[in-house]
Coordinates of C-alpha atoms and ligand atoms in Angstrom, one line a residue:
M180 CA 44.7 6.0 -13.7
T181 CA 42.9 5.4 -17.0
S182 CA 41.8 2.1 -18.5
K183 CA 43.0 0.1 -21.4
L184 CA 39.6 0.6 -23.0
A185 CA 39.2 3.7 -25.1
A186 CA 35.3 3.7 -24.9
L187 CA 35.5 3.6 -21.1
D188 CA 38.1 6.4 -21.0
R189 CA 36.1 8.5 -23.4
W190 CA 32.8 8.1 -21.3
V191 CA 34.6 8.9 -18.0
N192 CA 36.1 12.1 -19.6
D193 CA 32.7 13.1 -21.0
V194 CA 31.0 12.6 -17.7
A195 CA 33.8 14.6 -15.9
A196 CA 33.4 17.4 -18.5
T197 CA 29.7 17.7 -17.6
T198 CA 29.9 17.1 -13.8
R199 CA 33.2 19.0 -13.3
P200 CA 34.6 17.1 -10.2
A201 CA 37.8 18.3 -8.5
T202 CA 39.3 14.8 -8.7
I203 CA 38.6 11.4 -10.2
H204 CA 39.2 8.2 -8.3
W205 CA 39.2 4.8 -10.1
C206 CA 38.2 2.3 -7.5
D207 CA 40.4 -0.8 -7.1
G208 CA 38.2 -2.6 -4.5
S209 CA 41.1 -3.0 -2.1
D210 CA 40.9 -3.1 1.7
T211 CA 43.1 0.0 1.9
E212 CA 40.8 1.9 -0.3
Y213 CA 37.7 0.8 1.7
Q214 CA 39.4 1.8 5.1
A215 CA 40.3 5.2 3.7
L216 CA 36.8 5.8 2.5
V217 CA 35.4 4.8 5.9
Q218 CA 37.8 7.2 7.6
Q219 CA 36.8 10.0 5.3
M220 CA 33.0 9.3 5.9
L221 CA 33.5 9.2 9.6
Q222 CA 35.0 12.7 9.4
T223 CA 32.2 14.1 7.2
G224 CA 29.5 12.4 9.2
D225 CA 28.3 10.2 6.4
L226 CA 29.1 7.3 8.7
I227 CA 28.8 7.1 12.5
E228 CA 30.9 4.6 14.4
L229 CA 28.9 2.0 16.2
N230 CA 30.0 0.1 19.4
Q231 CA 33.3 -1.5 18.1
Q232 CA 33.5 -3.9 21.1
T233 CA 30.1 -5.5 20.3
H234 CA 30.1 -4.7 16.5
P235 CA 33.6 -4.5 15.1
G236 CA 33.8 -2.8 11.8
C237 CA 30.2 -1.7 11.9
Y238 CA 28.9 1.8 11.0
L239 CA 25.7 3.7 10.8
H240 CA 24.6 5.8 7.9
R241 CA 21.6 8.1 8.3
S242 CA 20.1 9.0 4.9
N243 CA 18.1 12.2 4.3
P244 CA 14.6 11.6 5.8
S245 CA 13.1 12.3 2.4
D246 CA 15.3 9.6 0.8
V247 CA 14.6 6.3 2.5
A248 CA 13.2 3.9 -0.2
R249 CA 12.9 3.3 -3.9
V250 CA 10.8 5.9 -5.8
E251 CA 8.8 4.1 -8.4
H252 CA 7.0 7.2 -9.6
L253 CA 10.4 8.8 -10.5
T254 CA 11.8 5.6 -12.1
F255 CA 11.6 5.5 -15.9
V256 CA 12.3 3.0 -18.7
C257 CA 13.2 5.1 -21.7
T258 CA 12.9 2.9 -24.8
E259 CA 12.7 4.3 -28.3
H260 CA 9.1 3.2 -28.6
E261 CA 6.7 3.8 -25.7
E262 CA 4.9 0.6 -26.3
D263 CA 8.1 -1.4 -25.5
A264 CA 8.2 -0.1 -21.9
G265 CA 4.7 -1.3 -21.3
P266 CA 1.9 -0.1 -19.0
N267 CA 4.0 -1.6 -16.1
N268 CA 6.6 1.2 -16.5
H269 CA 6.8 5.0 -16.5
W270 CA 8.2 5.9 -19.9
M271 CA 10.0 9.0 -21.3
A272 CA 11.4 9.4 -24.8
P273 CA 15.2 8.8 -24.6
A274 CA 16.1 12.2 -26.0
D275 CA 13.8 14.0 -23.5
A276 CA 15.0 11.9 -20.6
H277 CA 18.7 12.5 -21.4
A278 CA 18.1 16.3 -21.8
K279 CA 16.1 16.4 -18.5
I280 CA 18.6 14.5 -16.4
D281 CA 21.8 15.8 -18.1
A282 CA 20.8 19.3 -17.1
L283 CA 20.8 18.2 -13.5
F284 CA 24.3 16.6 -13.8
E285 CA 25.7 19.8 -15.1
G286 CA 28.5 20.9 -12.7
C287 CA 26.9 18.7 -9.9
M288 CA 30.3 17.3 -8.7
E289 CA 32.1 20.6 -8.5
G290 CA 34.7 20.6 -5.7
R291 CA 34.2 16.9 -5.0
T292 CA 35.6 13.5 -6.0
M293 CA 34.1 11.5 -8.8
Y294 CA 34.4 7.8 -8.2
V295 CA 34.7 5.3 -11.1
I296 CA 33.5 1.9 -10.0
P297 CA 34.1 -1.1 -12.3
Y298 CA 32.0 -4.0 -11.1
C299 CA 31.0 -7.5 -12.1
M300 CA 27.5 -9.0 -11.4
G301 CA 28.1 -12.7 -10.8
P302 CA 31.2 -14.7 -10.2
I303 CA 34.2 -13.0 -11.9
D304 CA 35.0 -16.0 -14.1
S305 CA 31.4 -17.0 -15.0
P306 CA 30.3 -16.7 -18.6
L307 CA 26.8 -15.9 -17.1
S308 CA 28.1 -12.8 -15.3
R309 CA 27.8 -9.2 -16.7
C310 CA 29.9 -6.1 -16.0
G311 CA 29.2 -2.5 -15.5
V312 CA 30.8 0.7 -14.5
E313 CA 29.1 3.1 -12.1
I314 CA 30.3 6.7 -11.8
T315 CA 29.2 8.4 -8.6
D316 CA 30.0 11.2 -6.3
S317 CA 28.9 9.3 -3.2
P318 CA 31.5 7.5 -1.1
Y319 CA 28.6 5.7 0.7
V320 CA 27.6 4.2 -2.7
V321 CA 31.2 3.1 -3.3
A322 CA 31.4 1.4 0.1
N323 CA 28.1 -0.4 -0.5
M324 CA 28.9 -1.4 -4.1
R325 CA 32.2 -3.0 -2.8
T326 CA 30.1 -5.3 -0.6
M327 CA 27.2 -5.9 -3.0
T328 CA 29.2 -6.6 -6.2
R329 CA 32.6 -7.9 -7.3
M330 CA 34.1 -4.4 -7.5
G331 CA 37.5 -3.2 -8.6
A332 CA 40.6 -4.3 -10.4
A333 CA 39.5 -7.8 -11.5
S334 CA 36.3 -6.4 -12.9
L335 CA 38.1 -3.7 -14.8
T336 CA 40.3 -6.4 -16.4
R337 CA 37.3 -8.3 -17.5
I338 CA 35.6 -5.1 -18.9
E339 CA 38.8 -4.3 -20.8
R340 CA 38.9 -7.8 -22.2
E341 CA 35.2 -7.9 -23.2
G342 CA 34.9 -4.3 -24.3
R343 CA 31.3 -4.3 -23.1
F344 CA 29.8 -2.8 -20.0
V345 CA 26.6 -1.2 -18.7
K346 CA 27.2 2.6 -18.1
G347 CA 25.7 3.9 -14.8
L348 CA 25.9 7.5 -13.9
H349 CA 24.8 8.6 -10.4
S350 CA 24.9 11.7 -8.3
T351 CA 23.2 12.3 -5.0
G352 CA 22.5 15.8 -6.1
E353 CA 20.6 18.0 -3.6
L354 CA 18.4 15.1 -2.4
D355 CA 15.4 17.2 -3.5
P356 CA 12.5 14.9 -4.4
E357 CA 11.6 17.4 -7.0
R358 CA 14.9 16.9 -8.7
R359 CA 15.2 13.1 -8.5
F360 CA 15.0 10.7 -11.5
I361 CA 16.1 7.1 -12.0
M362 CA 16.3 6.7 -15.8
H363 CA 17.0 3.5 -17.7
F364 CA 18.0 3.3 -21.4
P365 CA 18.0 -0.4 -22.0
E366 CA 18.7 -0.1 -25.7
E367 CA 21.9 1.9 -24.9
L368 CA 22.8 -0.2 -21.8
T369 CA 22.8 3.0 -19.9
I370 CA 21.5 4.1 -16.5
K371 CA 21.3 7.7 -15.1
S372 CA 20.3 8.3 -11.5
Y373 CA 20.1 11.7 -9.8
G374 CA 18.9 13.1 -6.5
S375 CA 18.8 10.0 -4.3
G376 CA 21.6 8.2 -2.3
Y377 CA 19.4 5.3 -1.2
G378 CA 19.7 1.6 -2.0
G379 CA 18.0 0.6 -5.2
N380 CA 18.0 4.2 -6.5
A381 CA 21.8 4.6 -6.1
L382 CA 23.5 1.2 -6.0
L383 CA 23.1 0.9 -9.8
G384 CA 24.4 -2.7 -10.1
K385 CA 21.4 -3.9 -8.1
K386 CA 17.9 -3.2 -9.3
C387 CA 18.8 -0.9 -12.2
H388 CA 21.4 -3.1 -13.9
A389 CA 20.8 -6.7 -12.6
L390 CA 17.0 -6.5 -13.0
R391 CA 15.8 -3.7 -15.3
I392 CA 18.6 -3.7 -17.9
A393 CA 19.4 -7.4 -17.4
S394 CA 15.7 -8.4 -17.9
F395 CA 15.7 -6.5 -21.2
Q396 CA 18.9 -8.3 -22.3
A397 CA 17.7 -11.6 -21.0
R398 CA 14.6 -11.5 -23.2
R399 CA 16.8 -10.9 -26.3
E400 CA 19.3 -13.6 -25.4
G401 CA 17.0 -16.3 -24.0
W402 CA 17.5 -16.2 -20.2
L403 CA 15.7 -14.8 -17.2
A404 CA 16.7 -12.0 -14.7
E405 CA 14.4 -12.3 -11.7
H406 CA 13.7 -10.8 -8.3
M407 CA 14.3 -14.2 -6.6
L408 CA 16.3 -15.7 -3.8
I409 CA 18.2 -18.9 -4.4
V410 CA 18.4 -21.5 -1.6
G411 CA 19.8 -25.1 -1.5
I412 CA 17.9 -27.6 0.6
E413 CA 20.0 -30.6 1.6
N414 CA 18.1 -33.7 2.8
P415 CA 19.4 -36.2 5.3
Q416 CA 20.6 -38.4 2.4
G417 CA 22.9 -35.5 1.3
K418 CA 21.0 -34.6 -1.8
T419 CA 20.5 -30.9 -2.4
H420 CA 17.6 -29.4 -4.3
Y421 CA 17.9 -25.7 -5.3
V422 CA 14.8 -23.6 -5.1
A423 CA 14.4 -20.1 -6.5
A424 CA 11.6 -17.9 -5.0
A425 CA 10.1 -14.6 -6.1
F426 CA 8.5 -12.6 -3.3
P427 CA 7.9 -8.8 -3.6
S428 CA 10.1 -6.4 -1.7
A429 CA 10.1 -7.0 2.1
C430 CA 8.1 -10.2 1.8
G431 CA 10.5 -12.8 3.1
K432 CA 13.3 -13.6 0.5
T433 CA 16.2 -12.9 2.8
N434 CA 14.5 -14.9 5.5
L435 CA 13.8 -17.9 3.3
A436 CA 17.3 -17.8 1.8
M437 CA 18.9 -18.1 5.3
L438 CA 16.3 -20.4 6.8
I439 CA 17.2 -22.5 9.9
P440 CA 15.4 -25.9 9.9
P441 CA 13.1 -26.6 12.8
E442 CA 14.7 -28.6 15.6
G443 CA 13.5 -32.0 14.5
Y444 CA 14.6 -31.4 10.9
R445 CA 18.1 -30.3 12.1
Q446 CA 18.4 -33.5 14.2
N447 CA 17.5 -35.6 11.2
G448 CA 20.2 -34.0 9.1
W449 CA 18.5 -31.3 7.0
R450 CA 20.7 -28.4 6.0
V451 CA 20.1 -25.2 4.2
W452 CA 22.5 -23.4 1.9
T453 CA 22.2 -19.7 0.9
V454 CA 23.0 -18.9 -2.7
G455 CA 21.2 -15.5 -3.0
D456 CA 18.6 -13.4 -1.3
D457 CA 17.3 -10.9 -3.9
I458 CA 18.3 -11.5 -7.6
C459 CA 18.6 -14.6 -9.7
W460 CA 19.8 -15.0 -13.3
M461 CA 18.7 -18.3 -14.8
H462 CA 19.9 -19.8 -18.1
P463 CA 18.8 -23.0 -19.8
G464 CA 21.7 -25.5 -19.6
E465 CA 22.7 -28.2 -22.2
D466 CA 20.8 -30.8 -20.2
G467 CA 17.5 -28.7 -20.5
R468 CA 17.5 -27.7 -16.9
L469 CA 17.6 -24.1 -15.7
Y470 CA 20.9 -23.0 -14.0
A471 CA 20.9 -20.0 -11.7
I472 CA 23.6 -17.6 -10.5
N473 CA 23.3 -14.9 -7.9
P474 CA 24.7 -11.8 -9.5
E475 CA 25.3 -10.1 -6.2
A476 CA 28.1 -10.6 -3.6
G477 CA 26.3 -9.2 -0.5
F478 CA 23.0 -8.7 1.2
F479 CA 21.2 -5.3 1.4
G480 CA 18.6 -6.7 3.8
V481 CA 15.6 -5.4 5.7
A482 CA 16.7 -4.8 9.4
P483 CA 13.3 -4.6 11.2
G484 CA 12.0 -8.0 12.2
T485 CA 15.5 -9.6 11.9
S486 CA 16.0 -11.3 15.3
E487 CA 17.6 -14.4 16.9
K488 CA 14.2 -16.0 16.5
S489 CA 13.3 -15.1 13.0
N490 CA 16.7 -15.1 11.2
P491 CA 19.7 -16.0 13.4
N492 CA 21.9 -16.5 10.3
A493 CA 21.4 -12.9 9.3
L494 CA 22.0 -11.7 12.9
T495 CA 25.3 -13.6 12.9
S496 CA 26.3 -12.3 9.5
I497 CA 25.8 -8.7 10.6
S498 CA 27.7 -8.9 13.9
H499 CA 30.8 -7.3 12.3
D500 CA 31.9 -5.4 9.2
T501 CA 28.4 -4.2 8.3
I502 CA 27.0 -0.8 7.2
F503 CA 23.6 -0.1 8.8
T504 CA 21.3 2.4 7.2
N505 CA 18.5 4.2 9.1
V506 CA 18.5 2.0 12.1
A507 CA 18.1 3.2 15.7
V508 CA 20.9 3.1 18.4
T509 CA 20.9 1.9 22.0
A510 CA 22.5 3.7 25.0
D511 CA 25.8 1.8 24.4
N512 CA 25.8 2.6 20.7
Q513 CA 24.7 -0.7 19.3
P514 CA 22.4 -0.8 16.3
W515 CA 18.8 -1.4 17.1
W516 CA 15.5 -2.1 15.4
E517 CA 12.0 -3.3 16.2
G518 CA 12.1 -7.0 16.9
L519 CA 15.5 -6.9 18.8
P520 CA 15.8 -7.0 22.6
G521 CA 16.9 -3.9 24.4
T522 CA 15.8 -0.3 24.1
P523 CA 16.6 2.4 21.6
V524 CA 17.7 5.8 22.8
T525 CA 18.2 7.5 19.4
D526 CA 15.9 7.0 16.5
W527 CA 16.8 6.6 12.8
Q528 CA 16.9 10.4 12.3
G529 CA 19.2 10.9 15.2
R530 CA 16.5 12.3 17.5
P531 CA 16.0 11.1 21.1
Y532 CA 13.6 8.1 20.7
D533 CA 10.0 9.1 21.3
P534 CA 7.3 6.5 20.3
A535 CA 5.1 9.4 19.3
N536 CA 7.4 9.9 16.3
G537 CA 6.8 6.3 15.0
P538 CA 9.1 3.3 15.0
A539 CA 12.7 3.9 16.2
A540 CA 14.2 2.3 13.1
H541 CA 12.8 3.2 9.8
P542 CA 10.6 0.3 8.5
N543 CA 12.9 0.1 5.4
S544 CA 16.1 0.4 7.4
R545 CA 18.7 -2.0 6.0
F546 CA 22.1 -3.7 6.6
T547 CA 24.8 -4.1 3.9
V548 CA 27.0 -7.1 4.5
S549 CA 29.2 -9.4 2.5
A550 CA 27.5 -12.8 1.7
K551 CA 30.7 -14.5 2.8
Q552 CA 29.8 -13.6 6.4
C553 CA 26.7 -15.7 6.3
P554 CA 27.2 -19.0 8.2
T555 CA 25.1 -20.9 5.5
W556 CA 26.7 -19.3 2.5
S557 CA 26.9 -22.0 -0.2
P558 CA 30.3 -22.8 -1.8
K559 CA 28.2 -23.3 -5.0
A560 CA 27.4 -19.6 -5.0
E561 CA 30.8 -19.0 -6.5
E562 CA 30.5 -21.6 -9.2
A563 CA 30.7 -20.3 -12.8
Q564 CA 27.9 -22.5 -14.2
G565 CA 25.4 -21.8 -11.4
V566 CA 23.1 -24.3 -9.6
P567 CA 20.3 -26.4 -11.2
I568 CA 16.9 -25.2 -10.1
S569 CA 14.3 -27.9 -9.1
A570 CA 11.5 -25.6 -8.1
I571 CA 10.3 -22.0 -8.7
V572 CA 8.2 -20.5 -6.0
F573 CA 6.0 -17.4 -6.2
G574 CA 4.4 -15.8 -3.2
G575 CA 3.2 -12.5 -1.7
R576 CA 1.4 -11.0 1.3
R577 CA -2.1 -12.2 0.9
P578 CA -4.2 -11.8 4.0
S579 CA -6.9 -14.1 2.6
L580 CA -7.9 -16.5 -0.2
L581 CA -4.4 -17.8 -1.3
P582 CA -3.6 -21.1 0.4
L583 CA -0.4 -21.9 2.2
V584 CA 0.9 -23.7 -0.8
M585 CA -0.3 -24.9 -4.2
E586 CA 1.5 -26.4 -7.2
A587 CA 0.9 -25.5 -10.9
R588 CA -0.1 -28.4 -13.1
D589 CA 2.4 -27.4 -15.8
W590 CA 4.7 -24.6 -16.9
A591 CA 1.9 -22.4 -18.5
H592 CA -0.2 -22.7 -15.3
G593 CA 2.9 -21.7 -13.3
V594 CA 3.4 -18.7 -15.5
L595 CA -0.2 -17.7 -14.8
M596 CA 0.3 -18.2 -11.1
G597 CA 3.3 -15.8 -11.3
A598 CA 1.6 -13.3 -13.5
A599 CA -1.4 -13.3 -11.2
M600 CA 0.7 -12.7 -8.1
G601 CA -0.6 -10.0 -5.7
S602 CA 0.8 -8.6 -2.6
E603 CA 0.3 -5.9 0.0
T604 CA 2.8 -3.0 -0.6
T605 CA 5.6 -2.6 1.9
A606 CA 8.0 0.2 3.1
A607 CA 10.6 -0.8 0.5
A608 CA 9.1 1.8 -1.9
T609 CA 7.7 5.2 -1.0
G610 CA 3.9 5.4 -1.0
A611 CA 1.1 3.7 0.9
V612 CA 1.9 0.5 2.8
G613 CA -0.5 -2.5 3.0
V614 CA -2.4 -1.9 -0.3
L615 CA -3.0 -5.0 -2.3
R616 CA -1.7 -4.7 -5.8
R617 CA -0.7 -7.1 -8.6
D618 CA 3.0 -7.7 -8.7
S619 CA 3.6 -10.3 -11.5
M620 CA 6.6 -12.4 -10.6
A621 CA 7.5 -9.8 -7.9
M622 CA 8.9 -7.8 -10.9
K623 CA 6.4 -4.9 -11.1
P624 CA 9.0 -2.3 -10.1
F625 CA 11.9 -4.1 -11.9
C626 CA 10.8 -5.5 -15.3
G627 CA 12.6 -3.4 -17.9
Y628 CA 10.1 -4.0 -20.7
H629 CA 6.4 -4.6 -21.5
Y630 CA 4.9 -7.2 -19.1
G631 CA 3.0 -8.8 -22.1
D632 CA 6.3 -9.5 -23.8
Y633 CA 7.7 -10.7 -20.5
F634 CA 4.9 -13.3 -20.1
T635 CA 5.6 -14.4 -23.7
H636 CA 9.2 -14.8 -22.8
W637 CA 8.4 -16.9 -19.7
L638 CA 6.2 -19.1 -21.8
S639 CA 8.9 -19.6 -24.4
F640 CA 11.0 -21.7 -22.0
D641 CA 8.5 -24.6 -22.4
K642 CA 9.9 -26.3 -25.5
P643 CA 11.0 -29.8 -26.5
G644 CA 13.9 -31.1 -24.5
A645 CA 13.4 -28.6 -21.6
K646 CA 13.5 -30.1 -18.1
L647 CA 11.8 -27.2 -16.3
P648 CA 11.4 -26.8 -12.6
K649 CA 8.0 -27.4 -11.0
I650 CA 6.3 -24.1 -10.1
F651 CA 4.6 -23.5 -6.8
H652 CA 2.8 -20.6 -5.1
V653 CA 3.0 -20.0 -1.3
N654 CA 1.4 -17.6 1.1
W655 CA 3.0 -17.2 4.6
F656 CA 0.8 -14.2 5.3
R657 CA -2.7 -15.5 5.5
K658 CA -4.5 -14.1 8.5
G659 CA -7.2 -15.4 10.8
K660 CA -10.3 -13.6 12.0
D661 CA -8.2 -12.2 14.9
G662 CA -6.0 -10.5 12.3
K663 CA -3.0 -12.6 13.2
F664 CA -0.9 -14.7 10.8
L665 CA -2.2 -18.3 10.7
W666 CA 1.1 -19.8 9.7
P667 CA 4.2 -19.5 12.0
G668 CA 6.5 -18.9 9.1
F669 CA 10.3 -18.4 9.1
G670 CA 12.1 -21.7 9.8
E671 CA 8.8 -23.6 9.8
N672 CA 8.5 -22.8 6.1
L673 CA 10.9 -25.8 5.5
R674 CA 7.9 -28.0 6.1
V675 CA 6.2 -26.6 3.0
I676 CA 9.4 -26.8 1.0
E677 CA 9.9 -30.4 2.0
W678 CA 6.5 -31.1 0.4
M679 CA 7.5 -29.3 -2.7
I680 CA 10.7 -31.4 -2.9
D681 CA 8.7 -34.6 -2.4
R682 CA 6.5 -33.5 -5.3
V683 CA 9.6 -32.9 -7.4
D684 CA 10.9 -36.4 -6.4
G685 CA 7.5 -38.0 -7.0
K686 CA 7.1 -38.9 -3.4
A687 CA 4.0 -36.9 -2.5
R688 CA 0.6 -37.5 -4.1
G689 CA -1.2 -34.2 -3.5
V690 CA -4.8 -33.4 -4.3
E691 CA -5.8 -31.9 -7.6
T692 CA -8.1 -28.9 -7.3
P693 CA -9.2 -26.3 -9.9
I694 CA -6.5 -23.8 -8.6
G695 CA -3.7 -26.4 -8.5
T696 CA -2.4 -29.3 -6.5
L697 CA -2.6 -28.9 -2.8
P698 CA -1.0 -31.2 -0.1
A699 CA -3.1 -34.3 0.6
A700 CA -4.2 -34.8 4.2
G701 CA -1.1 -35.7 6.3
E702 CA 1.4 -34.9 3.6
L703 CA 2.6 -31.7 5.3
K704 CA 4.8 -32.8 8.3
L705 CA 3.5 -30.8 11.3
D706 CA 5.0 -32.7 14.2
G707 CA 6.4 -30.4 16.9
L708 CA 4.2 -27.6 15.7
A709 CA 1.3 -26.4 17.9
L710 CA -1.1 -25.8 15.0
S711 CA -4.7 -26.8 15.4
R712 CA -6.5 -28.9 12.8
D713 CA -8.9 -25.9 12.2
T714 CA -6.0 -23.6 11.5
M715 CA -4.5 -26.0 9.1
A716 CA -7.8 -26.5 7.3
E717 CA -8.1 -22.7 7.0
L718 CA -4.6 -22.4 5.6
L719 CA -5.5 -24.9 2.8
D720 CA -9.1 -23.9 2.4
L721 CA -10.4 -23.4 -1.2
D722 CA -13.1 -20.7 -1.2
T723 CA -14.6 -21.4 -4.6
S724 CA -16.7 -18.2 -4.9
G725 CA -13.8 -16.1 -3.7
W726 CA -11.6 -17.8 -6.4
Q727 CA -14.2 -17.2 -9.1
T728 CA -14.0 -13.5 -8.3
E729 CA -10.2 -13.6 -8.2
L730 CA -10.0 -15.3 -11.6
H731 CA -12.3 -12.6 -13.0
A732 CA -10.0 -10.0 -11.6
I733 CA -6.9 -11.8 -13.0
G734 CA -8.6 -11.8 -16.5
E735 CA -9.2 -8.1 -16.3
Y736 CA -5.6 -7.5 -15.2
L737 CA -4.2 -9.6 -18.1
D738 CA -6.4 -7.7 -20.5
S739 CA -4.7 -4.5 -19.4
F740 CA -1.7 -5.6 -21.4
G741 CA -3.6 -5.4 -24.6
N742 CA -2.5 -7.1 -27.8
R743 CA 1.0 -7.9 -26.3
L744 CA -0.6 -10.4 -23.9
P745 CA 0.2 -13.9 -25.1
S746 CA -3.1 -15.6 -25.9
R747 CA -1.8 -18.8 -24.3
L748 CA -1.9 -17.0 -20.9
R749 CA -5.5 -15.8 -21.3
Q750 CA -6.4 -19.4 -22.4
E751 CA -4.8 -20.7 -19.2
Q752 CA -6.8 -18.1 -17.1
L753 CA -10.0 -19.3 -18.9
R754 CA -9.2 -22.9 -18.2
V755 CA -8.8 -22.3 -14.4
H756 CA -11.9 -20.1 -14.5
Q757 CA -13.9 -22.8 -16.1
A758 CA -12.6 -25.5 -13.8
L759 CA -13.8 -23.3 -10.9
H760 CA -17.3 -23.4 -12.4
T761 CA -17.3 -27.2 -12.8
P762 CA -18.5 -29.2 -9.9
L763 CA -15.5 -30.6 -8.0
K764 CA -16.3 -34.3 -8.6
A765 CA -16.4 -33.8 -12.4
A766 CA -13.2 -31.8 -12.3
N767 CA -11.4 -34.7 -10.6
A768 CA -12.9 -37.4 -12.8
Ligands
GTP146 P1 13.8 -7.0 -0.3 O1 15.2 -7.0 0.2 O2 13.0 -5.7 0.0 O3 13.6 -7.5 -1.7 O4 12.9 -8.0 0.6 P2 12.9 -9.5 1.1 O5 11.9 -10.3 0.4 O6 14.3 -10.1 1.2 O7 12.4 -9.4 2.6 P3 12.8 -10.0 4.0 O8 13.2 -11.4 4.0 O9 13.8 -9.1 4.6 O10 11.4 -9.9 4.8 C1 10.9 -8.7 5.3 C2 9.8 -8.9 6.3 O11 9.1 -10.0 6.1 C3 10.4 -8.9 7.7 O12 9.6 -8.0 8.5 C4 10.2 -10.3 8.1 O13 10.0 -10.4 9.5 C5 8.9 -10.7 7.4 N1 8.9 -12.2 7.1 C6 9.8 -12.9 6.5 N2 9.5 -14.2 6.4 C7 8.3 -14.3 7.1 C8 7.4 -15.4 7.3 O14 7.7 -16.6 7.0 N3 6.3 -15.1 8.0 C9 6.0 -13.9 8.4 N4 4.8 -13.7 9.0 N5 6.8 -12.8 8.2 C10 7.9 -13.0 7.5
SPV147 C1 13.8 -4.0 -2.8 O1 13.2 -3.0 -2.5 O2 13.3 -5.0 -3.4 C2 15.2 -4.2 -2.3 C3 15.9 -3.0 -1.7 O3 15.8 -5.3 -2.4 S1 16.5 -1.9 -2.9 O4 17.8 -2.2 -3.2 O5 16.4 -0.6 -2.3 O6 15.7 -2.0 -4.1
MN148 MN1 14.5 -6.8 -3.5

């Protein structure tokens, strides 16, 4: 099969001439095609069948132990001018990058099948959606792309009609970390990825296209491509507010997107609707509000910690037709990870489980599942115009200082809160875990251009006629002196979201402080929670001298973006800094 688009055919032929596959398969996205791929992968050992009585349609994939997470040090943004990639990205000149990676692609598919995957990010009929084509030699990538995107015939038709698509070329190569690169050419709408078969490195529709390339396009075109979940919160009166939240990798997006209300809330009629768990594209609508779509069609979620207690919706979603990557297995061949009941017998590398080797499931082990399998999947997630956003939330893993929740006084202050975000690193990327780093808007690994320009772009949404969402910052991860989390988190987070919605609806007063508006005494509904008054006080405590130090550090961080930093943001930092040096009474006067 060839397409009705000459540019696409030409590119596929060029790639085939370089990579020299034995055959070329154009993916149609059908069930038959998926089943055939699964059978083939079962034979080659790429997939291992799990217990089909307890987990029908579920399979395990064990990736190479050296290939278990995103590789930020091998990920490049290759713009013509180095300055445009910014200090937040690794940069390589486009010509050098092409030469380097094309040499690796030379003959790399010999004797094997090359798959051509047409895909659409976002509802197939939405004007906000964007298409791409990924060429890969990995059937595992094909199977995952089928779940994570709208893949196949309908996407190809749209691509042929529009004549425009992002080109993504991928090969698993030798899985040699010395021969591994994830290259982005935003000016050419091109991605080239070699030497990894894992998640964000290989499923090119996800982080490479929907964040790095899309953020670059969004800046030029006046919209936002963000590392955010989208969730609908329906109150007992039947009114739904949509909230978008940016937390860094493995910091709670999937959990918040699928939240189950605490018992009392459920009885009162609160409901939660999942629209997205990782990526959010937001466009200003004619009424001045921001409208969001989830460009993805599935979840590539963190397995460890997912349990009946923490995220029952995820557990239900993954009870059938799911691909598990790098989890452990029980004696009766069920998938297992830390946080689940039962005992593992085989670890993620296929060895007999031995605690001396570390966790049984890899800390970044994941499940791939269609969003349609989620019990709280929102019918609005398929709507072409997206959902209106009432609140934007930023947050990270901050063991101290950052309160449970605070609200920005206005858009510019909110952009500062997002820019200043910090979080402890997690297993989602290779490298040290638990190190505090700045991760503006949770986009440090994903912003496809200079962070200074990105902050300017964020600020530009504040213009006459705009009805922008309120901006909040949360911290579910503050720890007490005993090193334990102070806040119970998960479903209980709805209590904090209810306060935000009350603020949006003008129903909560809040208390103004130099760092933002905090809940006034009694405004957070805590009934049914065994949380001491002292703990609550600690969660909302404002440590003025700690914040003065923090604002100083934020100033230094902002300065690292040089003359591309919008002066408006530095002014905002100075304003908060000064407010912290003004006696409280005067600040509130
Ligand atoms: P990516 O898919 O990597 O972008 O991450 P994510 O933000 O979707 O992460 P996810 O929701 O899967 O959360 C990962 C980890 O955070 C798991 O270990 C969860 O148990 C933990 N977590 C999520 N929500 C909470 C919370 O409210 N409190 C605490 N203490 N932990 C949480
Ligand atoms: C993340 O790391 O933020 C993920 C997983 O969502 S990956 O697709 O591997 O980037
Ligand atoms: Mn993510």
